[in-house]
PDB file of C-alpha atoms in Angstrom:
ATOM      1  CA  UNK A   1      78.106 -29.910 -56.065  1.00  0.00           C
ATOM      2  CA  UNK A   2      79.328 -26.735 -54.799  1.00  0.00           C
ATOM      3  CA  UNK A   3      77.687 -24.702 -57.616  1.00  0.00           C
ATOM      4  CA  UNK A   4      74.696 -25.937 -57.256  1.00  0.00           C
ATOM      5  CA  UNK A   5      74.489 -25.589 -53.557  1.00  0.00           C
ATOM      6  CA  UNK A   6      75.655 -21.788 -54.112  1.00  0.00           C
ATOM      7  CA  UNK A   7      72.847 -21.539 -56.337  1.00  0.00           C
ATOM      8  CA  UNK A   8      70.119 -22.786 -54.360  1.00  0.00           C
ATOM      9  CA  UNK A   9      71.041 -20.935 -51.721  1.00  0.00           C
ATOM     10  CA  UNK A  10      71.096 -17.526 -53.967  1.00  0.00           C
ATOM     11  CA  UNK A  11      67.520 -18.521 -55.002  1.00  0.00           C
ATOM     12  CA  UNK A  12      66.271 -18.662 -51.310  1.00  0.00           C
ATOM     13  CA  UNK A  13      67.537 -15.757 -50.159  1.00  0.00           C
ATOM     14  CA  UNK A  14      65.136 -13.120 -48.942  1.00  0.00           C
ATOM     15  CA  UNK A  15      61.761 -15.063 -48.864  1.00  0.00           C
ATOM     16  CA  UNK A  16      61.769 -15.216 -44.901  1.00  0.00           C
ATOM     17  CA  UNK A  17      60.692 -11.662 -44.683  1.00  0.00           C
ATOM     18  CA  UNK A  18      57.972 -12.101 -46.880  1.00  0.00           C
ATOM     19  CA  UNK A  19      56.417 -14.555 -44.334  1.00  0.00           C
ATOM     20  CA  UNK A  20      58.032 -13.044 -41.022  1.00  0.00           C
ATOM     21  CA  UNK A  21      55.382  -9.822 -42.274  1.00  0.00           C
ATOM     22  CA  UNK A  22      52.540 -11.687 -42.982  1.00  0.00           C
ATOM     23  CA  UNK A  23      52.573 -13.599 -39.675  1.00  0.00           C
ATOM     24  CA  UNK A  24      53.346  -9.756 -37.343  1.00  0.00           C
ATOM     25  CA  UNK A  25      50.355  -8.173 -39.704  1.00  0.00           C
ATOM     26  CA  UNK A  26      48.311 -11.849 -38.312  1.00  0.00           C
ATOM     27  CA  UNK A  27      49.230 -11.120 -34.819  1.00  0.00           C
ATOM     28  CA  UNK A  28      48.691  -7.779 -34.898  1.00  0.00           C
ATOM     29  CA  UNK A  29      44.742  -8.084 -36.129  1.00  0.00           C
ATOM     30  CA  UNK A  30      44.707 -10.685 -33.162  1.00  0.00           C
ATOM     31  CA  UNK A  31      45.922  -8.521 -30.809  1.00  0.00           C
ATOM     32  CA  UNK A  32      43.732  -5.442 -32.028  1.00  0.00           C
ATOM     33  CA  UNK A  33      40.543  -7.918 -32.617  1.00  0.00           C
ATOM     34  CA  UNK A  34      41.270  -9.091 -28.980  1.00  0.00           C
ATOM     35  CA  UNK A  35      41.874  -5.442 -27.121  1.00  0.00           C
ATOM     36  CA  UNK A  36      38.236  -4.320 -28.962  1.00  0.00           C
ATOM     37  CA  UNK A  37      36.687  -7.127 -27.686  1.00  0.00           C
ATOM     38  CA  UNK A  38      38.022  -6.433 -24.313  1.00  0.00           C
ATOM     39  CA  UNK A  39      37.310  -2.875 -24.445  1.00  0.00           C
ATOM     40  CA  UNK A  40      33.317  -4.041 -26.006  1.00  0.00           C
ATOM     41  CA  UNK A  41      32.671  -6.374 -22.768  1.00  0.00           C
ATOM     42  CA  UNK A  42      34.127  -3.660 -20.325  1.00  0.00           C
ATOM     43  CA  UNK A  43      32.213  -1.034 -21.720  1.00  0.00           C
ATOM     44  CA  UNK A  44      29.222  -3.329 -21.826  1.00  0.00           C
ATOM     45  CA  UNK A  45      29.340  -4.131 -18.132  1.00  0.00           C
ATOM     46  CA  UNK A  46      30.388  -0.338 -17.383  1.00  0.00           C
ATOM     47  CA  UNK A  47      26.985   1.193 -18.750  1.00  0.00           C
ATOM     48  CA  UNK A  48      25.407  -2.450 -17.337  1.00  0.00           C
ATOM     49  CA  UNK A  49      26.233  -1.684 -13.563  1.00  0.00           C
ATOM     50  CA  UNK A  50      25.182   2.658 -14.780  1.00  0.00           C
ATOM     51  CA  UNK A  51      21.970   0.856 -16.175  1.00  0.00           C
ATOM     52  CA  UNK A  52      21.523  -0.584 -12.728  1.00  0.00           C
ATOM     53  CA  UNK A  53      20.850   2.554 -11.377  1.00  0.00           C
ATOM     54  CA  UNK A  54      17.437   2.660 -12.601  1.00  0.00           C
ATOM     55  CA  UNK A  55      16.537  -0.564 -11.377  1.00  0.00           C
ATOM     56  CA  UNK A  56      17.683   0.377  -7.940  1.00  0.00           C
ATOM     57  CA  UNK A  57      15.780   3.689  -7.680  1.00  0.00           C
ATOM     58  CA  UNK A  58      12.666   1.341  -8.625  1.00  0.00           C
ATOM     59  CA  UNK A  59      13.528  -0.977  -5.722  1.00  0.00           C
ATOM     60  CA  UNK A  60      13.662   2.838  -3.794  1.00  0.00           C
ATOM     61  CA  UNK A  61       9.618   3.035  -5.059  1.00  0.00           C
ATOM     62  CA  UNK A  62       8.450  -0.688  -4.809  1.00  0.00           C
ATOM     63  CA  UNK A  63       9.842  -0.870  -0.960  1.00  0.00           C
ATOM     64  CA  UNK A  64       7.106   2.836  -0.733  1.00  0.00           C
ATOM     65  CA  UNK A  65       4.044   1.021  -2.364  1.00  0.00           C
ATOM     66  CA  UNK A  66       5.137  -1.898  -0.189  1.00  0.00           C
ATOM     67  CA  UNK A  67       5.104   0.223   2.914  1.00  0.00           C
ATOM     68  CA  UNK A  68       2.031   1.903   2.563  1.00  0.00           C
ATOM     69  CA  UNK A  69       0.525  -1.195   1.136  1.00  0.00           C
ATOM     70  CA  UNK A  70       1.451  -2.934   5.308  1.00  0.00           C
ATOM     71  CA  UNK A  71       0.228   0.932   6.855  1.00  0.00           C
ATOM     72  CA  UNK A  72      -3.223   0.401   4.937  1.00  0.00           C
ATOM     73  CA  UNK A  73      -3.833  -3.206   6.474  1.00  0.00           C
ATOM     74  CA  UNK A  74      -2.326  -2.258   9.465  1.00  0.00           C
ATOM     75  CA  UNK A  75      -5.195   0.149   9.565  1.00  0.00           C
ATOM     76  CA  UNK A  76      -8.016  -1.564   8.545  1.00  0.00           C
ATOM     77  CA  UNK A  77      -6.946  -3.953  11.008  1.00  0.00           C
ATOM     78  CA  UNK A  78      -6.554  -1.037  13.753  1.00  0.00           C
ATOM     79  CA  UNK A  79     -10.316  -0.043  12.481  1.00  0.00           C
ATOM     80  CA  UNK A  80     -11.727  -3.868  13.398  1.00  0.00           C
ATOM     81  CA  UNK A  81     -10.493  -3.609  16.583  1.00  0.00           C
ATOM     82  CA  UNK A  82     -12.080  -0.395  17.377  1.00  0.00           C
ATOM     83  CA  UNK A  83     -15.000  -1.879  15.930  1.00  0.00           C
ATOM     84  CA  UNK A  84     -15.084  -4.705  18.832  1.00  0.00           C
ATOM     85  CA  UNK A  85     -14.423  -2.178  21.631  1.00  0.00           C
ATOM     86  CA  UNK A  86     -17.524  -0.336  20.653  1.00  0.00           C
ATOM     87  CA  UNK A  87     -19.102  -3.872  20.310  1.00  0.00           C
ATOM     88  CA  UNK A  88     -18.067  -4.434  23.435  1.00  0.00           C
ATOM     89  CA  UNK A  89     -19.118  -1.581  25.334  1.00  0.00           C
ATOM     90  CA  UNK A  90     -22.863  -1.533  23.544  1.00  0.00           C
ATOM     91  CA  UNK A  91     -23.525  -5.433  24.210  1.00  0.00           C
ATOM     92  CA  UNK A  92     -21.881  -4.844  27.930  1.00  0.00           C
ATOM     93  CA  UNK A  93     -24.330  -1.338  27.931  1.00  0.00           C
ATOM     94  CA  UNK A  94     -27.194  -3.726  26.863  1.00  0.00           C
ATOM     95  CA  UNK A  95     -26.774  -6.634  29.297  1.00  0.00           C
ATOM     96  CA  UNK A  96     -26.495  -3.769  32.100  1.00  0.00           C
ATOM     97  CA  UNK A  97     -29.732  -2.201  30.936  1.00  0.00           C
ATOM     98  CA  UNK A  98     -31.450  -5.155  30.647  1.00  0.00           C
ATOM     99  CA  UNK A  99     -30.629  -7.111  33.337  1.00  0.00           C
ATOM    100  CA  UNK A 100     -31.837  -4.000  35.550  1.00  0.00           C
ATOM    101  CA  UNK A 101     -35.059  -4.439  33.510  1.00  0.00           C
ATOM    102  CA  UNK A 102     -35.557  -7.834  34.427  1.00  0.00           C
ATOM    103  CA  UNK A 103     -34.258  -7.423  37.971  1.00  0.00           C
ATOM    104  CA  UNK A 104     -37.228  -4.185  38.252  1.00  0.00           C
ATOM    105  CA  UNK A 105     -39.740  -6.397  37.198  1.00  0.00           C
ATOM    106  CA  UNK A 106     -38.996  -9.585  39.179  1.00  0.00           C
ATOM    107  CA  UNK A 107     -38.284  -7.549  42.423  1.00  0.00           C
ATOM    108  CA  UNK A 108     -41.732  -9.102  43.951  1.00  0.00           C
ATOM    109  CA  UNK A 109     -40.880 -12.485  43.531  1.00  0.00           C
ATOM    110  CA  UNK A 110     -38.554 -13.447  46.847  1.00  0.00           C
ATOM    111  CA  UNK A 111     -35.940 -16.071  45.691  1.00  0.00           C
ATOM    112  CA  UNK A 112     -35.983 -14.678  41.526  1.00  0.00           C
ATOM    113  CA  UNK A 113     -35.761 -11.342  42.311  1.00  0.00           C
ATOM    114  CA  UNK A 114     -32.727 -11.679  44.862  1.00  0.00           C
ATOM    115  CA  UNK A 115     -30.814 -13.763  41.734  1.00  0.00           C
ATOM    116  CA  UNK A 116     -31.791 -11.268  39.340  1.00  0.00           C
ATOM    117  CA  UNK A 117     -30.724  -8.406  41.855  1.00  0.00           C
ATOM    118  CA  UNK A 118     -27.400  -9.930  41.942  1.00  0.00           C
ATOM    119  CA  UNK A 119     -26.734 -10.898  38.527  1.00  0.00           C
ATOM    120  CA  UNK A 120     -27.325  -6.687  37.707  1.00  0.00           C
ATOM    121  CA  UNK A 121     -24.616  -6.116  40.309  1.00  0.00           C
ATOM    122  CA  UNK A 122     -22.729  -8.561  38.798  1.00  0.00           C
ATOM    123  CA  UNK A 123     -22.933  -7.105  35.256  1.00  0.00           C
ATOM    124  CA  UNK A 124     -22.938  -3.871  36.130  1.00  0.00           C
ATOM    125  CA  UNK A 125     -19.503  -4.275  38.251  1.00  0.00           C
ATOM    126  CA  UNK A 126     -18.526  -5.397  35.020  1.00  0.00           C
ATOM    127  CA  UNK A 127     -19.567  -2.230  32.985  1.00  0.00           C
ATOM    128  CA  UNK A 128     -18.074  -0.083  35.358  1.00  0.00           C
ATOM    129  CA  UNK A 129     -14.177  -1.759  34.738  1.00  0.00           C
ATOM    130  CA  UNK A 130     -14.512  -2.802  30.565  1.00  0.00           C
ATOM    131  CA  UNK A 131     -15.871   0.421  29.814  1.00  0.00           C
ATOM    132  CA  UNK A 132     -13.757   2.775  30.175  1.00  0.00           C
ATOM    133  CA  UNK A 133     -10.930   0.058  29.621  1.00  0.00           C
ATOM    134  CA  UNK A 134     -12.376  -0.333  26.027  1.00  0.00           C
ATOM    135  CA  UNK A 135     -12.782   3.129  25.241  1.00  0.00           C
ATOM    136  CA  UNK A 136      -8.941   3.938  26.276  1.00  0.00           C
ATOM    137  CA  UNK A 137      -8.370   0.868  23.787  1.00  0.00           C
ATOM    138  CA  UNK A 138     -10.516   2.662  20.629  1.00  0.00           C
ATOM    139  CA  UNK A 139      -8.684   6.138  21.797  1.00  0.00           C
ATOM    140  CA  UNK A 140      -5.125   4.543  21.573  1.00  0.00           C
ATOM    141  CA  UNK A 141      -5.892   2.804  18.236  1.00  0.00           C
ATOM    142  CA  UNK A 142      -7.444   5.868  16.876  1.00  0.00           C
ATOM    143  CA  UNK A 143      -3.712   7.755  17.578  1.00  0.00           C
ATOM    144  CA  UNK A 144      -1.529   4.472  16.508  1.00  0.00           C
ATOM    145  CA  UNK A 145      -3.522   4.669  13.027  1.00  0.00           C
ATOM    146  CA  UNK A 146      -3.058   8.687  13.138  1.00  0.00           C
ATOM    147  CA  UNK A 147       0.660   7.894  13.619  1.00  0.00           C
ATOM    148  CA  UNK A 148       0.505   5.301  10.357  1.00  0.00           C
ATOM    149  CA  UNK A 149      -1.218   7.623   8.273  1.00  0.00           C
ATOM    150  CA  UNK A 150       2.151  10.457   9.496  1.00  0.00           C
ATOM    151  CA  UNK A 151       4.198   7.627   8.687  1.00  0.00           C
ATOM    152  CA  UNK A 152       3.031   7.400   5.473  1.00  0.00           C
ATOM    153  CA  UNK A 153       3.179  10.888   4.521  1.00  0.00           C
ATOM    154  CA  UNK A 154       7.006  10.964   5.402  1.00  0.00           C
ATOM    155  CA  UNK A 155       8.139   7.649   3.399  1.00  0.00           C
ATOM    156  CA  UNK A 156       6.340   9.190   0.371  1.00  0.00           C
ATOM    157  CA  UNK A 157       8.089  12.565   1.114  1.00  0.00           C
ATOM    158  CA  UNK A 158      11.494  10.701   1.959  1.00  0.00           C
ATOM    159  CA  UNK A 159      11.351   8.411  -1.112  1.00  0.00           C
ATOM    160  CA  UNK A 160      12.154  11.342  -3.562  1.00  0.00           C
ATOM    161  CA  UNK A 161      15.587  12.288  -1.765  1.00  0.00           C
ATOM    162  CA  UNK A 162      16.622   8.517  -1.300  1.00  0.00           C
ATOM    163  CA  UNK A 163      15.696   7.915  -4.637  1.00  0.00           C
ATOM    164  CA  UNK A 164      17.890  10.795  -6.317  1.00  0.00           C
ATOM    165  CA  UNK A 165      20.912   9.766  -3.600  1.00  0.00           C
ATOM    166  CA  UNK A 166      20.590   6.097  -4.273  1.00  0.00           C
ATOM    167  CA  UNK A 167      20.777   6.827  -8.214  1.00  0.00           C
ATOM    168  CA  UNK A 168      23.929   9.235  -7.783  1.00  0.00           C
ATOM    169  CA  UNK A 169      25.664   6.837  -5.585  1.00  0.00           C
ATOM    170  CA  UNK A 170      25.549   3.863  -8.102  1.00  0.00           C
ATOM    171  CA  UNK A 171      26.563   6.103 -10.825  1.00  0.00           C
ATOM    172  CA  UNK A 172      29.622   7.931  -9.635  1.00  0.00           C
ATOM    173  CA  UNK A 173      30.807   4.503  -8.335  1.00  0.00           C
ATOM    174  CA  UNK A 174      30.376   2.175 -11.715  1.00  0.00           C
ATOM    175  CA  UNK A 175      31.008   5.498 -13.849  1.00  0.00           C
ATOM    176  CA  UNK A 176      32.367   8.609 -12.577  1.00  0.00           C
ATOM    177  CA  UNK A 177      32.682   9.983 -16.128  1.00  0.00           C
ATOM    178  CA  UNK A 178      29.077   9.124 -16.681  1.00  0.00           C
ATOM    179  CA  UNK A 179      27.240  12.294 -18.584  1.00  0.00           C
ATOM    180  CA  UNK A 180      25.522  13.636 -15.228  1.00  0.00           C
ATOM    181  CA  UNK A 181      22.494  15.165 -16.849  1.00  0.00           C
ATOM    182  CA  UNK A 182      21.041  11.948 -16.826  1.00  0.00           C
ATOM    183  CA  UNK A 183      20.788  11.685 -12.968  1.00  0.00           C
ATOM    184  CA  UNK A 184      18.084  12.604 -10.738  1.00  0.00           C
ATOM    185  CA  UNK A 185      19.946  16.310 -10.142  1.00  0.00           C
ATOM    186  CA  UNK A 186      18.573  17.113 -13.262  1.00  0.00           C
ATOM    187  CA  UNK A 187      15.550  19.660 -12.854  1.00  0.00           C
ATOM    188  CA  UNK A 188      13.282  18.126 -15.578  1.00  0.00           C
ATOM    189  CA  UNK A 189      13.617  14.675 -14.539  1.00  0.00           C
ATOM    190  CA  UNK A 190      13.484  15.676 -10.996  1.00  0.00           C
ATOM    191  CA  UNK A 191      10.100  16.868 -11.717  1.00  0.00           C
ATOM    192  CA  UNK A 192       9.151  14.202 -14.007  1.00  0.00           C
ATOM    193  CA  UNK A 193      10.002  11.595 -11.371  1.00  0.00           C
ATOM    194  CA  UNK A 194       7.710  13.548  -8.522  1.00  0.00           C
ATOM    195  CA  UNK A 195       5.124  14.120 -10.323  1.00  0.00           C
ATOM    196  CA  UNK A 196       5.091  10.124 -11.830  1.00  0.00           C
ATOM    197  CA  UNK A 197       5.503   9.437  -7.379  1.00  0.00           C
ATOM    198  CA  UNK A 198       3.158  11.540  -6.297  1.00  0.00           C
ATOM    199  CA  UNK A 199      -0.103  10.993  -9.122  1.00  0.00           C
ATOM    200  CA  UNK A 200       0.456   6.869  -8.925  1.00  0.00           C
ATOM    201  CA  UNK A 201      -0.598   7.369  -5.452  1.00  0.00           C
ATOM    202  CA  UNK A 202      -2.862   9.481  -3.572  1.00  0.00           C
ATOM    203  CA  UNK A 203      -4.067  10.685   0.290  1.00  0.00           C
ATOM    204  CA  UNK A 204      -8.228  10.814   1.297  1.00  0.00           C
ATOM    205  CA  UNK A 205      -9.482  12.508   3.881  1.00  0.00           C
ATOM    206  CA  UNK A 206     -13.043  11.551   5.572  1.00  0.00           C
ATOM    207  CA  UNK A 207     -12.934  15.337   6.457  1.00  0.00           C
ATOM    208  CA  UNK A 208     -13.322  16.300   2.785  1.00  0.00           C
ATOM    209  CA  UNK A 209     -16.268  14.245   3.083  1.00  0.00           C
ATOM    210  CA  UNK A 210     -17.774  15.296   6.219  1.00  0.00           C
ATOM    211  CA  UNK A 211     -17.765  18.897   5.180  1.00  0.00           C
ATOM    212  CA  UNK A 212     -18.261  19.018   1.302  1.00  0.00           C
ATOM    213  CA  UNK A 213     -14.896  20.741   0.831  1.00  0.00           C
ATOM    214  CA  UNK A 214     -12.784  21.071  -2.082  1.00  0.00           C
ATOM    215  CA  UNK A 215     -14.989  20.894  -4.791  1.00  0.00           C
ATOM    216  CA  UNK A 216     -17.347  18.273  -6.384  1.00  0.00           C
ATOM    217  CA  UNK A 217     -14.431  16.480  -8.212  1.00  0.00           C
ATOM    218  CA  UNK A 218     -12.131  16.598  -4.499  1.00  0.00           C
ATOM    219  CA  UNK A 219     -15.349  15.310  -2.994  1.00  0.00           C
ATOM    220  CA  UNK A 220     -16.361  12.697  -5.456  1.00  0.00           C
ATOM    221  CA  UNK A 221     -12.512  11.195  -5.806  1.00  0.00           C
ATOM    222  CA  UNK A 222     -12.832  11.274  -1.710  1.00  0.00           C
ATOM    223  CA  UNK A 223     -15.849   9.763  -1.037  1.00  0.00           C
ATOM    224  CA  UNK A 224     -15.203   6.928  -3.580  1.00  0.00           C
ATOM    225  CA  UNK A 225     -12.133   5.848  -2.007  1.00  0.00           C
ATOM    226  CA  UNK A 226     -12.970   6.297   2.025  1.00  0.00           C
ATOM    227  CA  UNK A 227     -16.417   4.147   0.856  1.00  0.00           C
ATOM    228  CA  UNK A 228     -14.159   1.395  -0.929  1.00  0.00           C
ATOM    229  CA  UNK A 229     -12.095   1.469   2.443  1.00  0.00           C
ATOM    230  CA  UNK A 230     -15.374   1.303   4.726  1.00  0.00           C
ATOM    231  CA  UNK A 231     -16.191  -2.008   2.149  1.00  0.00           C
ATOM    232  CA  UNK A 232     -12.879  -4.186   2.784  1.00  0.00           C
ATOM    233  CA  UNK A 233     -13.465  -2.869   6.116  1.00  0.00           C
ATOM    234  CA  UNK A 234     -16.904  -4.119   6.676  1.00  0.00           C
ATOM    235  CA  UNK A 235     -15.692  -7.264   5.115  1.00  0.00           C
ATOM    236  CA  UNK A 236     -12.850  -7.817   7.362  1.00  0.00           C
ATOM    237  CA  UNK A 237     -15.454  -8.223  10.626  1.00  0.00           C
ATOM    238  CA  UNK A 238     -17.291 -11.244  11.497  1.00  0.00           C
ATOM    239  CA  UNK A 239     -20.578 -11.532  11.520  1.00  0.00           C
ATOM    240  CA  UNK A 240     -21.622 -10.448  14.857  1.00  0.00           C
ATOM    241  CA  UNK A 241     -20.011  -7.400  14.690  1.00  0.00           C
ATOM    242  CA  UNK A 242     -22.060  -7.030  11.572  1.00  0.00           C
ATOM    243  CA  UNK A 243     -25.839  -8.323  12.682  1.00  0.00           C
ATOM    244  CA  UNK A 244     -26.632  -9.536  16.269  1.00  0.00           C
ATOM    245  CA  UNK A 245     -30.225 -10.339  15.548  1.00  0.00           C
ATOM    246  CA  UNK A 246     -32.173 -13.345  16.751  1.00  0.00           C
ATOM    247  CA  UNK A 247     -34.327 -14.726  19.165  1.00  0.00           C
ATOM    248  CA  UNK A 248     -32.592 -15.526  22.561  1.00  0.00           C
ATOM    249  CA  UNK A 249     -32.934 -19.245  22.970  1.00  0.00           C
ATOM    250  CA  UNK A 250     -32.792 -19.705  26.677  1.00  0.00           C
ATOM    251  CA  UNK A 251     -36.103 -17.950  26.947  1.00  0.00           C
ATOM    252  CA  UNK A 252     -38.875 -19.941  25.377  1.00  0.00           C
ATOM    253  CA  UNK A 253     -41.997 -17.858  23.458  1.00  0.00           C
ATOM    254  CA  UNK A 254     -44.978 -17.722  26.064  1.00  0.00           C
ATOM    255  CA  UNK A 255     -48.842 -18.642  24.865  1.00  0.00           C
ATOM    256  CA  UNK A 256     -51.613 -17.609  26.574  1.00  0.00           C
ATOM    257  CA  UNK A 257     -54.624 -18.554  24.230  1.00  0.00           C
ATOM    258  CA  UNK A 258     -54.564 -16.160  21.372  1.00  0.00           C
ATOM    259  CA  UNK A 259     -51.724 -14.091  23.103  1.00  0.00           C
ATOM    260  CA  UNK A 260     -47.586 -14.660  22.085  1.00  0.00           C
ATOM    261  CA  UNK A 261     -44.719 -12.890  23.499  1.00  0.00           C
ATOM    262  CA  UNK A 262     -41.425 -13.457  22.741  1.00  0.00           C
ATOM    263  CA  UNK A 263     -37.986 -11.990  23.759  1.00  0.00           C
ATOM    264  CA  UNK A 264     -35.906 -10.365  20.859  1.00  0.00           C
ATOM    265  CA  UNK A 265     -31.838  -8.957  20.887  1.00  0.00           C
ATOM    266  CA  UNK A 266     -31.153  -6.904  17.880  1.00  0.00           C
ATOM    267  CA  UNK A 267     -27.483  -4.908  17.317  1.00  0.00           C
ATOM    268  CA  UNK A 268     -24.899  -4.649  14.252  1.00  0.00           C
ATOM    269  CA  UNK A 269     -22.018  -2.164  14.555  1.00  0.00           C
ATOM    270  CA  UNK A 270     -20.989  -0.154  11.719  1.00  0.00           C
ATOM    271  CA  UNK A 271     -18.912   2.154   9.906  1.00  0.00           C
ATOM    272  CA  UNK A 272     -20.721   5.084   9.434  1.00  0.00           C
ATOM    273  CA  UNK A 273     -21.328   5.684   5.746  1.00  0.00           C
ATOM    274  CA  UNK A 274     -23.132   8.903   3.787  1.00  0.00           C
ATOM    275  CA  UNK A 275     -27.120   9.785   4.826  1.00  0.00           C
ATOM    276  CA  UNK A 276     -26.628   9.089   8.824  1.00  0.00           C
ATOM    277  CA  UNK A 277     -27.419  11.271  11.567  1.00  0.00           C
ATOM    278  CA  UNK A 278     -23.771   9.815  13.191  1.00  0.00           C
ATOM    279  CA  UNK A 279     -20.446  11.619  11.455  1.00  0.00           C
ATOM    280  CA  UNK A 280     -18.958   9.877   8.959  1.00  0.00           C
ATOM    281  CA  UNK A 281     -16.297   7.659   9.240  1.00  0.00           C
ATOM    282  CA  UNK A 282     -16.955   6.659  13.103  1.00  0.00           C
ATOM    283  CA  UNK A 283     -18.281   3.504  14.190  1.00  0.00           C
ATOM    284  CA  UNK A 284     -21.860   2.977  15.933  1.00  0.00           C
ATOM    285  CA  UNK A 285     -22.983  -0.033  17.928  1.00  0.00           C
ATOM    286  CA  UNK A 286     -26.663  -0.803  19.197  1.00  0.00           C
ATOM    287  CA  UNK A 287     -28.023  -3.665  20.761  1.00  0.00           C
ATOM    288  CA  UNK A 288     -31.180  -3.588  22.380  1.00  0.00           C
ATOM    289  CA  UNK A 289     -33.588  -6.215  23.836  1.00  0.00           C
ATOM    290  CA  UNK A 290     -37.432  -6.073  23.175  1.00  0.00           C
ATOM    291  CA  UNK A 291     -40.728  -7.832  23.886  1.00  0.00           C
ATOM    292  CA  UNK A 292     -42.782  -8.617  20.434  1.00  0.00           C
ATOM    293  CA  UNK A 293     -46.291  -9.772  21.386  1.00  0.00           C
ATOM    294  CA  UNK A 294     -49.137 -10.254  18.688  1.00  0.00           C
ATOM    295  CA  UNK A 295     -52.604 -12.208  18.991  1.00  0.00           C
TER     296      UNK A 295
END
């Protein structure tokens, strides 16, 4: 028994290395395999956050376009509300005139003419106050859309430098070591980026318009855009800002044989487009009250 146990055991020496290698080389693949995948997902969510950059500096543009997309309601809306103080003041203009009209002509009759009499004084009292009360309204909205269109101008101007800081920041803090010629500091893509903000938007001017300046191709890109703003302006009134015209139903047409008379209003107010006497780009009101007779 003892020779054969010497034996055996002479016959196993050794193979425990054999297997004691294999397993360290196994472990050590492991380990490696698991440290590149480690260093794969950290390197993937280091140029992910760098990559976020971008997106941000687009956030930078979208809150511009959103900005002046508010400023360019805000001033149509400004614009309507001009266009009912100069409503206002032509209708209240009109019903002065005309009431002293009918109070002239009904002077001889005792009781009609005193009611008449008073319902001028009446109106025009009222002239005299919402008058000049709606033209300091028109003047102050004129200067609070003046102060949009400023507004405007600096957030487009502003939105380069926040843009280039904004991308910077995010870099140097997910990847200081990032290759900087890739930022915004870079000359070319400085320009590239300007030029991109500055051509996907643009500024009109009525005045370019009004005086012909700038060339046919300045005036033609003008004029197209102030008319498609004069159209969603237009549209944005209601309709008696737009057409006051009809008969007035509290006073019934007269006959008298072959004779008719009848009492007509007429007005509109509008924005002032190419081919009128009145500049363009300003609002007009008229209302007027006439006598159409025919036999």
């Amino acid at each position: 028994m003892d020779g054969f146990y010497m034996t055996f055991k002479k016959y196993q020496k050794g193979q425990a290395i054999v297997y004691l290698i294999a397993f360290i080389g196994v472990i050590s693949l492991a380990v490696a395999y698991a440290l590149n995948s480690f260093e794969v997902v950290n390197e993937k969510t280091r140029l992910q956050n760098t990559v976020d950059a971008a997106y941000s500096v687009a956030m930078v543009e979208a809150k511009d376009l959103n900005f002046k997309a508010y400023t360019n309601r805000a001033m149509v809306a400004n614009q309507v509300a001009i266009a009912q103080a100069v409503s206002v003041v032509s209708w209240i203009r009109f019903l002065e005139l005309s009431t002293e009209r009918i109070a002239d002509i009904t002077s001889w009759i005792p009781v009609v003419g005193a009611i008449t009499s008073a319902i001028h004084a009446a109106v025009e009292a009222g002239k005299e106050g919402l008058e000049p009360a709606m033209q300091g309204m028109a003047t102050l909205l004129d200067a609070w859309i003046t102060i949009l269109e400023k507004a405007q101008f600096c957030m487009h101007a502003a939105t380069l430098v926040v843009a280039d800081e904004t991308l910077k920041d995010i870099v140097n803090k997910n990847d200081p070591d990032v290759d900087t010629s890739i930022s915004l500091s870079d000359v070319y893509l400085v320009s590239e980026f300007a030029n991109k903000h500055n051509s996907f938007t643009g500024r009109y001017d009525p005045d370019v318009v009004r005086k012909k300046s700038g060339g046919i191709k300045n005036y033609n890109r003008n004029k197209a855009r102030m008319d498609s703003f004069r159209s969603i302006t237009m549209n944005s009134v209601d309709g008696f800002f737009q057409r006051r015209d009809d008969d007035i139903p509290a006073i019934p047409k007269v006959n008298l044989l072959v004779f008719q008379a009848e009492l007509r209003r007429g007005g509109a107010t509008s924005l002032v487009g190419e081919g009128s006497h009145a500049q363009y780009g300003s609002w007009i009101a008229m209302d007027t009250l006439s006598v159409n007779t025919r036999t």
